[in-house]
Structures are given as structure tokens and as C-alpha cells.
Amino acid sequence: MKPHIKPLVKQLLGAREISLHTAEPADSLHAPTRPYPNGWFCVAFSDELRAGALTTRRLAGAEVVVYRTAKGVLRAVRPQCPHLGAHLGVGGSIEGEDIVCPFHRFAFDPSGSCVRTGYDQPPPKASLTQYPVCEVNGSIYVWWHALGAPPHWDVPTFPMDDRQPFSHGTFDIAGHPQDVMENAFDWGHLPALHGLKEVDIEGQPVTGEPVSTVTATARNTMMRGFHQSYTLTVIGLATIAARTVLPAGVGNLYVMLHATPTGPGRMQVRFGTKLELNGVPGVPDWLGRPAAMPLARLLSEILQRVGSVDTGADLLMWHHQEHVERPRLAKGDGPIGRYRQWAQQFYTQPSGDLLAPRPERSEAGRSQE
């Protein structure tokens, strides 16, 4: 990274929000030109939501309450109680397998149906609006579609050890998820912004496929001074998942970059790192294997901090970037044009404003029991 950018990145990482006196966020100067894309979007890393807990997250100009029942059933619902509209995320609670409204203690089971009230009287025929939710690769995704259509593709699963959480951070910035995913195909910025050397990268989006793959080898990545080979999996306009297979069967390094649209011209970027070790190099298995997971968690935290500096440079760019509809591309940029054509499959131009209509009540699709 160029020396003059480091102070700006440190400011970002310390404040969790960019606040520069010399430049305004892009959304304060330019009206958003693109609607929210369709697809699966990460609203939390798995360890942020324990059994019996709930949280409220922003998604595409609205809010969603995500919760786990006492048995670990994952659900995502519209925040408003169908009784009198109280917000389930403000004082609501999980009691066993039910989510309970704080206003009148109406309780709803995992199917969304009202099963009791606070009056000791038969419950009304009322149901929560549920959204498709899934938990994959240590991340919790909620499906969003401009026209309320159900999911028609799945988030690919990587061979991760779910016992070990990601070390992670979340940043609220201006920008659009399409620009974050474009990073995987903007090969020219790797040496220019991040200082990577000897970059050898290839991969093109496949028309009609929701997932694309890029393979790369470079020096001066998270492991400074070493050549690192990695695979980038681009999942819709929501996630870049990087996997590095460590030499000699030592283990794997996973880096997740999630971009979730929260409002017009705004997004949350979640960045997570997880190092998985099969043992400790140079230590006998009987001694190294028990120590592998604690050591991996410690190293994951260190690598997360190191990686956040490079990611912070990208955050600065996205926060102030104005989308150029017809860019003047140059040789060495990478397949940006082809990527933008591929990205069009994730848009459905809604009638009226950018907000999606409320989906009909349905069973929680792609949930994990």
C-alpha cells in the first residue's frame, strides 16, 4: 500500500466509519444510479447470533430480524408484529422455539404462526412474514429479490470447520455491492493500490451462472514477501470468498468479504479471516493437533488485523467512488466489461421506487433446522 494512504486507512479502522474533511461520501454528492441487486446477502457471521438470541439488521432499505430458537433453528422475519405493529427487535425475546413480541407477548413458532397471547386466550390467525435464510461458510444469509421472487440458486459450501469462528469486522460506508465484487476482476488495482507483485491471475464470469471463480498467484499478499496462491469465489453480488491451501497439508486460510446493501447508495462490508490448521508444523501430531485450534484462532485474529489494512484501502475507494456507467477501460484492467455484463443477471427493475414489495408469507426457505 502507498504510504500516503495508510493514515486514512488507520482512521477508518479505528472509527469503523470513514470521516474525511477533504472529500464527501459518494452518496452525499451523487444520487444512486443502480437499484438493489437480487440474491443472498450476508447479515451476520455465525458467531454473532447464539441460540436463543435475536438481532436486527438492515437490508435493501428495510430491516430484518434474524434469530435462533433455543434448539438453534435459524429464522429471518419482517420486524413488525402482525398484531399492532410492534418491532420484534426492540425488546422482543426468544422463549424456547418461539419469538415473543414485547408489546402484548404474542408468541410465534418457527413456522411463523401465532401460538399464544399474553391474555391466556386463544391466539388469532396471525403470522409473521418470513424471509428465506441460510447459514453457509460461517455466515448467515438472507434472500432479497426486488419482486419478492423465491431463491433459485444456492450459496456454495466450502469444506470449513464450523467449530472455529471467523475473526471479523463490519464497516458502514457509501457504495454499492457491485463495485465490491468488481474487485475480483479489477486486476489492475492489485499492484497499484495493494502493492502486490508478480501477479498471475485468470478467470472469467460465466454468463448465467450465479457463481464465478478466479485463481491467482501473487507476492506481498497477507503473507508479506511470500508467493501465495489462492482461489476467489464470487457469489452473486454479495460475497468474495478467498481460499488458500497452505503448503505441506498444513491447513487452509479463508477470507470472506461480504457486501450487503442497506440503503440507497449505502452498504455494510463484512470482512472475516479464518485460519484452519491440521496440526502445528514441526510438532508431533499427538502434541500438535490439540494445540492446532487455539493457535489457529490466535493467528486468525492477527491475520484479520493485517488483512484489514489492505481491505481498508479498498473501503476508502468505494466510499468515495462514483459509478462510471461506460468506463474507459485499458489493457491490463482485467475482464471488467465481461463482469459487468455478468452482473446484470442480478437485477430486476422494480416499478416505482427502490423498495421491494413485501413477500407473501411462506415457510422459511432454505433454513437450517
mmCIF file of C-alpha atoms in Angstrom:
data_model
loop_
_atom_site.group_PDB
_atom_site.id
_atom_site.type_symbol
_atom_site.label_atom_id
_atom_site.label_comp_id
_atom_site.label_asym_id
_atom_site.label_seq_id
_atom_site.Cartn_x
_atom_site.Cartn_y
_atom_site.Cartn_z
ATOM 1 C CA MET A 1 0.000 0.000 0.000
ATOM 2 C CA LYS A 2 1.196 3.518 -0.789
ATOM 3 C CA PRO A 3 2.469 5.343 2.361
ATOM 4 C CA HIS A 4 0.121 8.327 1.986
ATOM 5 C CA ILE A 5 -2.948 6.051 2.134
ATOM 6 C CA LYS A 6 -2.023 4.391 5.443
ATOM 7 C CA PRO A 7 -3.171 7.258 7.723
ATOM 8 C CA LEU A 8 -6.578 7.281 6.033
ATOM 9 C CA VAL A 9 -6.922 3.535 6.475
ATOM 10 C CA LYS A 10 -5.963 3.755 10.156
ATOM 11 C CA GLN A 11 -8.646 6.389 10.651
ATOM 12 C CA LEU A 12 -11.195 4.117 9.016
ATOM 13 C CA LEU A 13 -10.257 1.050 11.039
ATOM 14 C CA GLY A 14 -10.334 2.997 14.279
ATOM 15 C CA ALA A 15 -13.652 4.724 13.697
ATOM 16 C CA ARG A 16 -15.444 1.938 11.774
ATOM 17 C CA GLU A 17 -16.678 4.746 9.537
ATOM 18 C CA ILE A 18 -14.837 7.000 7.149
ATOM 19 C CA SER A 19 -14.988 10.695 8.018
ATOM 20 C CA LEU A 20 -12.735 12.835 5.870
ATOM 21 C CA HIS A 21 -12.686 16.632 5.861
ATOM 22 C CA THR A 22 -11.426 16.876 2.300
ATOM 23 C CA ALA A 23 -13.883 14.607 0.488
ATOM 24 C CA GLU A 24 -17.537 13.754 0.934
ATOM 25 C CA PRO A 25 -19.009 10.229 0.805
ATOM 26 C CA ALA A 26 -20.212 9.365 -2.665
ATOM 27 C CA ASP A 27 -23.866 9.053 -1.626
ATOM 28 C CA SER A 28 -23.933 12.653 -0.353
ATOM 29 C CA LEU A 29 -22.882 14.042 -3.743
ATOM 30 C CA HIS A 30 -24.397 11.696 -6.306
ATOM 31 C CA ALA A 31 -27.871 10.196 -6.444
ATOM 32 C CA PRO A 32 -27.726 6.362 -6.603
ATOM 33 C CA THR A 33 -27.934 5.156 -10.186
ATOM 34 C CA ARG A 34 -28.405 1.433 -9.554
ATOM 35 C CA PRO A 35 -31.169 -0.440 -7.730
ATOM 36 C CA TYR A 36 -30.543 -3.113 -5.126
ATOM 37 C CA PRO A 37 -29.387 -6.384 -6.685
ATOM 38 C CA ASN A 38 -31.216 -9.667 -6.135
ATOM 39 C CA GLY A 39 -29.625 -12.562 -4.279
ATOM 40 C CA TRP A 40 -28.355 -13.908 -0.976
ATOM 41 C CA PHE A 41 -26.783 -11.251 1.276
ATOM 42 C CA CYS A 42 -24.819 -11.793 4.464
ATOM 43 C CA VAL A 43 -26.357 -10.090 7.505
ATOM 44 C CA ALA A 44 -24.026 -11.580 10.147
ATOM 45 C CA PHE A 45 -21.226 -14.017 10.793
ATOM 46 C CA SER A 46 -22.475 -17.165 12.536
ATOM 47 C CA ASP A 47 -20.901 -16.409 15.909
ATOM 48 C CA GLU A 48 -22.818 -13.118 16.136
ATOM 49 C CA LEU A 49 -26.080 -14.976 16.755
ATOM 50 C CA ARG A 50 -26.115 -17.580 19.516
ATOM 51 C CA ALA A 51 -29.035 -19.904 20.276
ATOM 52 C CA GLY A 52 -31.869 -18.007 21.978
ATOM 53 C CA ALA A 53 -30.782 -14.619 20.604
ATOM 54 C CA LEU A 54 -32.106 -12.179 18.018
ATOM 55 C CA THR A 55 -30.719 -9.177 16.164
ATOM 56 C CA THR A 56 -31.988 -6.537 13.746
ATOM 57 C CA ARG A 57 -30.123 -5.918 10.507
ATOM 58 C CA ARG A 58 -30.624 -3.517 7.617
ATOM 59 C CA LEU A 59 -31.179 -4.918 4.151
ATOM 60 C CA ALA A 60 -32.192 -3.125 0.955
ATOM 61 C CA GLY A 61 -33.875 -0.113 2.512
ATOM 62 C CA ALA A 62 -35.687 -2.065 5.206
ATOM 63 C CA GLU A 63 -34.962 -4.111 8.319
ATOM 64 C CA VAL A 64 -34.996 -7.822 9.064
ATOM 65 C CA VAL A 65 -34.983 -9.549 12.461
ATOM 66 C CA VAL A 66 -32.787 -12.652 12.473
ATOM 67 C CA TYR A 67 -32.975 -15.108 15.371
ATOM 68 C CA ARG A 68 -32.139 -18.596 16.594
ATOM 69 C CA THR A 69 -34.503 -20.619 18.723
ATOM 70 C CA ALA A 70 -33.256 -22.432 21.818
ATOM 71 C CA LYS A 71 -32.647 -25.524 19.649
ATOM 72 C CA GLY A 72 -30.716 -23.481 17.112
ATOM 73 C CA VAL A 73 -33.367 -23.132 14.386
ATOM 74 C CA LEU A 74 -32.483 -20.076 12.277
ATOM 75 C CA ARG A 75 -35.182 -17.695 11.077
ATOM 76 C CA ALA A 76 -35.441 -14.258 9.435
ATOM 77 C CA VAL A 77 -38.663 -12.242 9.694
ATOM 78 C CA ARG A 78 -40.131 -8.839 8.994
ATOM 79 C CA PRO A 79 -39.715 -6.863 12.234
ATOM 80 C CA GLN A 80 -43.347 -5.783 12.639
ATOM 81 C CA CYS A 81 -45.688 -7.898 14.753
ATOM 82 C CA PRO A 82 -48.923 -8.548 12.772
ATOM 83 C CA HIS A 83 -50.975 -7.742 15.896
ATOM 84 C CA LEU A 84 -50.356 -3.995 16.301
ATOM 85 C CA GLY A 85 -47.036 -3.467 14.540
ATOM 86 C CA ALA A 86 -44.548 -3.514 17.421
ATOM 87 C CA HIS A 87 -40.907 -4.026 16.439
ATOM 88 C CA LEU A 88 -39.855 -7.551 17.390
ATOM 89 C CA GLY A 89 -36.209 -6.490 17.538
ATOM 90 C CA VAL A 90 -36.847 -3.836 20.192
ATOM 91 C CA GLY A 91 -37.477 -5.732 23.399
ATOM 92 C CA GLY A 92 -38.553 -8.957 21.717
ATOM 93 C CA SER A 93 -37.270 -12.242 23.105
ATOM 94 C CA ILE A 94 -36.791 -15.904 22.279
ATOM 95 C CA GLU A 95 -38.611 -18.281 24.580
ATOM 96 C CA GLY A 96 -37.859 -21.866 23.694
ATOM 97 C CA GLU A 97 -38.726 -22.201 19.998
ATOM 98 C CA ASP A 98 -40.903 -19.081 19.843
ATOM 99 C CA ILE A 99 -40.197 -15.419 19.232
ATOM 100 C CA VAL A 100 -42.251 -13.234 21.575
ATOM 101 C CA CYS A 101 -43.422 -9.694 20.880
ATOM 102 C CA PRO A 102 -42.630 -7.271 23.750
ATOM 103 C CA PHE A 103 -45.844 -5.234 23.393
ATOM 104 C CA HIS A 104 -48.562 -7.799 24.201
ATOM 105 C CA ARG A 105 -46.478 -11.004 24.428
ATOM 106 C CA PHE A 106 -47.886 -12.579 21.308
ATOM 107 C CA ALA A 107 -45.680 -15.606 20.530
ATOM 108 C CA PHE A 108 -44.876 -17.051 17.100
ATOM 109 C CA ASP A 109 -43.459 -20.518 16.426
ATOM 110 C CA PRO A 110 -40.760 -21.362 13.824
ATOM 111 C CA SER A 111 -43.401 -21.657 11.085
ATOM 112 C CA GLY A 112 -44.369 -18.034 11.767
ATOM 113 C CA SER A 113 -47.789 -18.824 13.230
ATOM 114 C CA CYS A 114 -49.107 -17.109 16.348
ATOM 115 C CA VAL A 115 -49.406 -19.796 19.029
ATOM 116 C CA ARG A 116 -50.373 -17.786 22.134
ATOM 117 C CA THR A 117 -51.011 -14.305 23.504
ATOM 118 C CA GLY A 118 -50.333 -12.637 26.813
ATOM 119 C CA TYR A 119 -54.023 -12.824 27.755
ATOM 120 C CA ASP A 120 -54.379 -16.577 28.281
ATOM 121 C CA GLN A 121 -56.876 -16.571 25.390
ATOM 122 C CA PRO A 122 -56.876 -18.457 22.042
ATOM 123 C CA PRO A 123 -54.430 -16.793 19.613
ATOM 124 C CA PRO A 124 -55.696 -15.053 16.478
ATOM 125 C CA LYS A 125 -54.969 -16.324 12.997
ATOM 126 C CA ALA A 126 -51.860 -14.226 12.515
ATOM 127 C CA SER A 127 -48.467 -14.979 11.043
ATOM 128 C CA LEU A 128 -45.077 -13.339 10.712
ATOM 129 C CA THR A 129 -43.662 -12.532 7.299
ATOM 130 C CA GLN A 130 -40.662 -14.807 6.911
ATOM 131 C CA TYR A 131 -37.700 -14.410 4.578
ATOM 132 C CA PRO A 132 -35.545 -17.210 3.152
ATOM 133 C CA VAL A 133 -32.440 -17.605 5.304
ATOM 134 C CA CYS A 134 -29.467 -19.937 5.203
ATOM 135 C CA GLU A 135 -26.224 -20.440 7.104
ATOM 136 C CA VAL A 136 -23.229 -21.312 4.959
ATOM 137 C CA ASN A 137 -19.463 -20.985 5.453
ATOM 138 C CA GLY A 138 -19.756 -19.396 8.879
ATOM 139 C CA SER A 139 -22.085 -16.709 7.501
ATOM 140 C CA ILE A 140 -25.818 -16.023 7.766
ATOM 141 C CA TYR A 141 -27.504 -15.025 4.504
ATOM 142 C CA VAL A 142 -30.973 -13.605 3.834
ATOM 143 C CA TRP A 143 -32.518 -13.722 0.367
ATOM 144 C CA TRP A 144 -33.751 -10.461 -1.159
ATOM 145 C CA HIS A 145 -35.483 -10.015 -4.521
ATOM 146 C CA ALA A 146 -36.929 -6.820 -5.967
ATOM 147 C CA LEU A 147 -40.187 -8.558 -6.897
ATOM 148 C CA GLY A 148 -40.363 -10.920 -3.944
ATOM 149 C CA ALA A 149 -39.401 -14.000 -6.001
ATOM 150 C CA PRO A 150 -38.116 -17.042 -4.046
ATOM 151 C CA PRO A 151 -34.485 -18.235 -4.204
ATOM 152 C CA HIS A 152 -33.471 -20.013 -7.401
ATOM 153 C CA TRP A 153 -29.822 -20.758 -6.587
ATOM 154 C CA ASP A 154 -27.768 -21.812 -3.563
ATOM 155 C CA VAL A 155 -24.715 -20.370 -1.837
ATOM 156 C CA PRO A 156 -21.834 -22.816 -2.453
ATOM 157 C CA THR A 157 -20.401 -24.592 0.585
ATOM 158 C CA PHE A 158 -16.681 -24.765 1.369
ATOM 159 C CA PRO A 159 -15.082 -27.513 3.494
ATOM 160 C CA MET A 160 -14.731 -25.372 6.626
ATOM 161 C CA ASP A 161 -14.526 -26.413 10.259
ATOM 162 C CA ASP A 162 -17.654 -24.847 11.786
ATOM 163 C CA ARG A 163 -16.266 -25.187 15.303
ATOM 164 C CA GLN A 164 -13.933 -22.276 14.677
ATOM 165 C CA PRO A 165 -15.483 -18.838 14.078
ATOM 166 C CA PHE A 166 -14.144 -16.108 11.834
ATOM 167 C CA SER A 167 -12.284 -13.132 13.204
ATOM 168 C CA HIS A 168 -14.254 -10.302 11.623
ATOM 169 C CA GLY A 169 -15.230 -6.643 11.420
ATOM 170 C CA THR A 170 -18.099 -4.660 9.851
ATOM 171 C CA PHE A 171 -17.970 -1.239 8.198
ATOM 172 C CA ASP A 172 -20.816 1.098 7.193
ATOM 173 C CA ILE A 173 -19.819 3.027 4.090
ATOM 174 C CA ALA A 174 -21.157 4.587 0.927
ATOM 175 C CA GLY A 175 -21.115 2.358 -2.107
ATOM 176 C CA HIS A 176 -22.823 -0.472 -3.971
ATOM 177 C CA PRO A 177 -22.152 -4.245 -3.729
ATOM 178 C CA GLN A 178 -21.492 -4.479 -7.466
ATOM 179 C CA ASP A 179 -18.355 -2.362 -7.044
ATOM 180 C CA VAL A 180 -17.089 -4.583 -4.212
ATOM 181 C CA MET A 181 -17.461 -7.758 -6.286
ATOM 182 C CA GLU A 182 -15.793 -5.995 -9.216
ATOM 183 C CA ASN A 183 -12.578 -6.100 -7.181
ATOM 184 C CA ALA A 184 -12.183 -9.777 -8.103
ATOM 185 C CA PHE A 185 -11.953 -8.830 -11.783
ATOM 186 C CA ASP A 186 -10.204 -5.445 -11.435
ATOM 187 C CA TRP A 187 -6.719 -6.906 -11.680
ATOM 188 C CA GLY A 188 -5.022 -3.569 -12.328
ATOM 189 C CA HIS A 189 -5.674 -2.286 -8.797
ATOM 190 C CA LEU A 190 -3.764 -5.147 -7.148
ATOM 191 C CA PRO A 191 -0.240 -3.781 -7.797
ATOM 192 C CA ALA A 192 -1.352 -0.126 -7.932
ATOM 193 C CA LEU A 193 -3.285 0.039 -4.630
ATOM 194 C CA HIS A 194 -2.119 -3.005 -2.686
ATOM 195 C CA GLY A 195 1.466 -3.295 -3.839
ATOM 196 C CA LEU A 196 1.138 -6.927 -4.977
ATOM 197 C CA LYS A 197 3.960 -8.151 -7.162
ATOM 198 C CA GLU A 198 4.379 -10.916 -9.719
ATOM 199 C CA VAL A 199 0.621 -11.226 -10.070
ATOM 200 C CA ASP A 200 -0.581 -14.134 -12.198
ATOM 201 C CA ILE A 201 -4.378 -14.228 -12.315
ATOM 202 C CA GLU A 202 -7.042 -15.718 -14.532
ATOM 203 C CA GLY A 203 -10.765 -16.408 -14.587
ATOM 204 C CA GLN A 204 -13.851 -15.048 -16.303
ATOM 205 C CA PRO A 205 -17.511 -14.840 -15.287
ATOM 206 C CA VAL A 206 -19.729 -17.425 -16.980
ATOM 207 C CA THR A 207 -22.930 -15.978 -18.387
ATOM 208 C CA GLY A 208 -25.989 -17.134 -16.484
ATOM 209 C CA GLU A 209 -24.063 -18.717 -13.613
ATOM 210 C CA PRO A 210 -24.544 -17.030 -10.203
ATOM 211 C CA VAL A 211 -21.041 -18.008 -9.018
ATOM 212 C CA SER A 212 -17.685 -17.192 -10.679
ATOM 213 C CA THR A 213 -14.140 -18.309 -9.880
ATOM 214 C CA VAL A 214 -10.762 -16.617 -10.188
ATOM 215 C CA THR A 215 -7.399 -18.251 -9.482
ATOM 216 C CA ALA A 216 -4.320 -16.199 -8.682
ATOM 217 C CA THR A 217 -0.741 -16.260 -7.505
ATOM 218 C CA ALA A 218 0.946 -13.150 -6.128
ATOM 219 C CA ARG A 219 3.659 -11.933 -3.794
ATOM 220 C CA ASN A 220 3.142 -9.407 -0.960
ATOM 221 C CA THR A 221 -0.379 -10.545 -0.040
ATOM 222 C CA MET A 222 -1.276 -11.106 3.659
ATOM 223 C CA MET A 223 1.916 -13.144 3.965
ATOM 224 C CA ARG A 224 4.425 -10.452 3.037
ATOM 225 C CA GLY A 225 7.412 -11.488 0.973
ATOM 226 C CA PHE A 226 5.955 -14.893 0.044
ATOM 227 C CA HIS A 227 4.194 -16.156 -3.039
ATOM 228 C CA GLN A 228 0.605 -17.055 -2.231
ATOM 229 C CA SER A 229 -1.772 -18.982 -4.468
ATOM 230 C CA TYR A 230 -5.462 -18.567 -3.821
ATOM 231 C CA THR A 231 -8.896 -19.107 -5.318
ATOM 232 C CA LEU A 232 -11.540 -16.384 -5.306
ATOM 233 C CA THR A 233 -15.174 -17.456 -5.461
ATOM 234 C CA VAL A 234 -17.541 -14.623 -6.352
ATOM 235 C CA ILE A 235 -21.032 -15.413 -5.048
ATOM 236 C CA GLY A 236 -23.643 -13.231 -6.712
ATOM 237 C CA LEU A 237 -23.174 -9.552 -5.941
ATOM 238 C CA ALA A 238 -22.718 -10.359 -2.272
ATOM 239 C CA THR A 239 -19.539 -12.257 -1.413
ATOM 240 C CA ILE A 240 -15.932 -12.768 -2.423
ATOM 241 C CA ALA A 241 -14.606 -15.885 -0.703
ATOM 242 C CA ALA A 242 -10.850 -16.436 -0.871
ATOM 243 C CA ARG A 243 -9.314 -19.816 -0.043
ATOM 244 C CA THR A 244 -5.602 -20.516 0.195
ATOM 245 C CA VAL A 245 -4.422 -24.101 0.619
ATOM 246 C CA LEU A 246 -1.324 -23.932 2.796
ATOM 247 C CA PRO A 247 1.722 -25.976 1.721
ATOM 248 C CA ALA A 248 2.564 -29.443 3.052
ATOM 249 C CA GLY A 249 -1.037 -30.084 4.077
ATOM 250 C CA VAL A 250 -0.777 -27.650 6.988
ATOM 251 C CA GLY A 251 -4.320 -26.334 6.516
ATOM 252 C CA ASN A 252 -6.393 -23.624 4.835
ATOM 253 C CA LEU A 253 -6.746 -19.867 5.048
ATOM 254 C CA TYR A 254 -10.216 -18.450 4.365
ATOM 255 C CA VAL A 255 -11.009 -14.785 3.834
ATOM 256 C CA MET A 256 -14.618 -13.651 3.409
ATOM 257 C CA LEU A 257 -15.638 -10.258 2.021
ATOM 258 C CA HIS A 258 -19.389 -9.632 2.216
ATOM 259 C CA ALA A 259 -21.169 -6.587 0.780
ATOM 260 C CA THR A 260 -24.778 -6.006 1.863
ATOM 261 C CA PRO A 261 -26.907 -3.120 0.536
ATOM 262 C CA THR A 262 -28.539 -1.237 3.412
ATOM 263 C CA GLY A 263 -29.989 1.866 1.762
ATOM 264 C CA PRO A 264 -29.731 3.835 -1.491
ATOM 265 C CA GLY A 265 -26.017 4.305 -2.079
ATOM 266 C CA ARG A 266 -25.055 2.678 1.263
ATOM 267 C CA MET A 267 -23.770 -0.737 2.249
ATOM 268 C CA GLN A 268 -22.234 -2.724 5.064
ATOM 269 C CA VAL A 269 -18.982 -4.506 4.280
ATOM 270 C CA ARG A 270 -18.147 -7.505 6.474
ATOM 271 C CA PHE A 271 -14.589 -8.772 6.399
ATOM 272 C CA GLY A 272 -13.589 -12.033 8.081
ATOM 273 C CA THR A 273 -10.499 -14.231 8.338
ATOM 274 C CA LYS A 274 -10.161 -17.831 9.452
ATOM 275 C CA LEU A 275 -7.005 -19.940 9.534
ATOM 276 C CA GLU A 276 -7.562 -23.690 9.917
ATOM 277 C CA LEU A 277 -4.591 -25.829 10.906
ATOM 278 C CA ASN A 278 -4.371 -29.619 10.696
ATOM 279 C CA GLY A 279 -1.527 -29.545 13.187
ATOM 280 C CA VAL A 280 1.456 -27.480 14.262
ATOM 281 C CA PRO A 281 4.394 -27.662 11.815
ATOM 282 C CA GLY A 282 7.426 -29.339 13.338
ATOM 283 C CA VAL A 283 5.451 -30.686 16.300
ATOM 284 C CA PRO A 284 4.391 -34.373 16.620
ATOM 285 C CA ASP A 285 0.701 -34.996 15.884
ATOM 286 C CA TRP A 286 -0.091 -36.183 19.411
ATOM 287 C CA LEU A 287 1.035 -32.802 20.711
ATOM 288 C CA GLY A 288 0.303 -30.540 17.740
ATOM 289 C CA ARG A 289 -3.295 -31.491 16.962
ATOM 290 C CA PRO A 290 -4.737 -30.461 20.376
ATOM 291 C CA ALA A 291 -2.931 -27.131 20.078
ATOM 292 C CA ALA A 292 -3.919 -26.534 16.446
ATOM 293 C CA MET A 293 -7.303 -24.870 17.009
ATOM 294 C CA PRO A 294 -6.264 -22.434 19.791
ATOM 295 C CA LEU A 295 -3.208 -21.488 17.763
ATOM 296 C CA ALA A 296 -5.295 -21.079 14.611
ATOM 297 C CA ARG A 297 -7.730 -18.759 16.409
ATOM 298 C CA LEU A 298 -4.884 -16.579 17.635
ATOM 299 C CA LEU A 299 -3.282 -16.420 14.207
ATOM 300 C CA SER A 300 -6.681 -15.725 12.599
ATOM 301 C CA GLU A 301 -7.024 -12.622 14.739
ATOM 302 C CA ILE A 302 -3.545 -11.457 13.761
ATOM 303 C CA LEU A 303 -4.156 -12.099 10.070
ATOM 304 C CA GLN A 304 -7.525 -10.320 10.321
ATOM 305 C CA ARG A 305 -5.788 -7.190 11.572
ATOM 306 C CA VAL A 306 -3.145 -7.410 8.866
ATOM 307 C CA GLY A 307 -5.729 -8.036 6.147
ATOM 308 C CA SER A 308 -7.962 -5.216 7.386
ATOM 309 C CA VAL A 309 -5.284 -2.708 6.460
ATOM 310 C CA ASP A 310 -5.328 -3.779 2.807
ATOM 311 C CA THR A 311 -9.109 -4.049 2.812
ATOM 312 C CA GLY A 312 -9.276 -0.585 4.358
ATOM 313 C CA ALA A 313 -7.643 0.824 1.244
ATOM 314 C CA ASP A 314 -10.469 -0.629 -0.846
ATOM 315 C CA LEU A 315 -13.067 0.742 1.598
ATOM 316 C CA LEU A 316 -11.664 4.227 1.074
ATOM 317 C CA MET A 317 -12.030 3.853 -2.688
ATOM 318 C CA TRP A 318 -15.603 2.523 -2.549
ATOM 319 C CA HIS A 319 -16.729 5.162 -0.035
ATOM 320 C CA HIS A 320 -15.874 7.977 -2.441
ATOM 321 C CA GLN A 321 -16.244 6.202 -5.789
ATOM 322 C CA GLU A 322 -18.743 7.449 -8.361
ATOM 323 C CA HIS A 323 -20.004 4.679 -10.619
ATOM 324 C CA VAL A 324 -18.921 5.177 -14.234
ATOM 325 C CA GLU A 325 -21.508 3.551 -16.469
ATOM 326 C CA ARG A 326 -19.238 3.453 -19.535
ATOM 327 C CA PRO A 327 -15.661 3.275 -18.233
ATOM 328 C CA ARG A 328 -12.666 3.931 -20.472
ATOM 329 C CA LEU A 329 -11.001 0.582 -19.909
ATOM 330 C CA ALA A 330 -7.333 -0.006 -20.603
ATOM 331 C CA LYS A 331 -5.211 -3.034 -21.310
ATOM 332 C CA GLY A 332 -4.271 -4.638 -18.001
ATOM 333 C CA ASP A 333 -7.550 -3.800 -16.241
ATOM 334 C CA GLY A 334 -8.857 -7.364 -16.283
ATOM 335 C CA PRO A 335 -12.266 -8.584 -17.539
ATOM 336 C CA ILE A 336 -14.251 -5.714 -16.037
ATOM 337 C CA GLY A 337 -16.526 -5.350 -19.061
ATOM 338 C CA ARG A 338 -17.422 -9.024 -19.044
ATOM 339 C CA TYR A 339 -18.008 -8.879 -15.292
ATOM 340 C CA ARG A 340 -20.469 -6.001 -15.674
ATOM 341 C CA GLN A 341 -22.415 -7.928 -18.298
ATOM 342 C CA TRP A 342 -22.492 -10.930 -15.941
ATOM 343 C CA ALA A 343 -23.717 -8.717 -13.083
ATOM 344 C CA GLN A 344 -26.857 -7.706 -14.973
ATOM 345 C CA GLN A 345 -28.483 -11.069 -14.193
ATOM 346 C CA PHE A 346 -28.909 -9.977 -10.558
ATOM 347 C CA TYR A 347 -31.166 -7.008 -11.300
ATOM 348 C CA THR A 348 -34.921 -6.778 -11.731
ATOM 349 C CA GLN A 349 -36.035 -3.229 -12.327
ATOM 350 C CA PRO A 350 -38.902 -2.721 -9.871
ATOM 351 C CA SER A 351 -41.840 -0.460 -10.626
ATOM 352 C CA GLY A 352 -41.801 2.738 -8.586
ATOM 353 C CA ASP A 353 -39.043 3.279 -6.032
ATOM 354 C CA LEU A 354 -36.156 1.052 -4.960
ATOM 355 C CA LEU A 355 -38.007 -0.729 -2.170
ATOM 356 C CA ALA A 356 -39.242 -4.247 -2.769
ATOM 357 C CA PRO A 357 -42.864 -5.216 -2.121
ATOM 358 C CA ARG A 358 -43.470 -7.298 0.959
ATOM 359 C CA PRO A 359 -43.238 -11.018 0.211
ATOM 360 C CA GLU A 360 -46.180 -13.283 0.845
ATOM 361 C CA ARG A 361 -45.981 -15.399 3.989
ATOM 362 C CA SER A 362 -44.262 -18.699 3.280
ATOM 363 C CA GLU A 363 -42.289 -21.349 5.032
ATOM 364 C CA ALA A 364 -38.738 -20.249 5.816
ATOM 365 C CA GLY A 365 -36.971 -21.403 2.677
ATOM 366 C CA ARG A 366 -33.515 -22.903 2.828
ATOM 367 C CA SER A 367 -33.428 -22.664 6.597
ATOM 368 C CA GLN A 368 -31.382 -24.942 8.755
ATOM 369 C CA GLU A 369 -33.214 -26.963 11.377
#
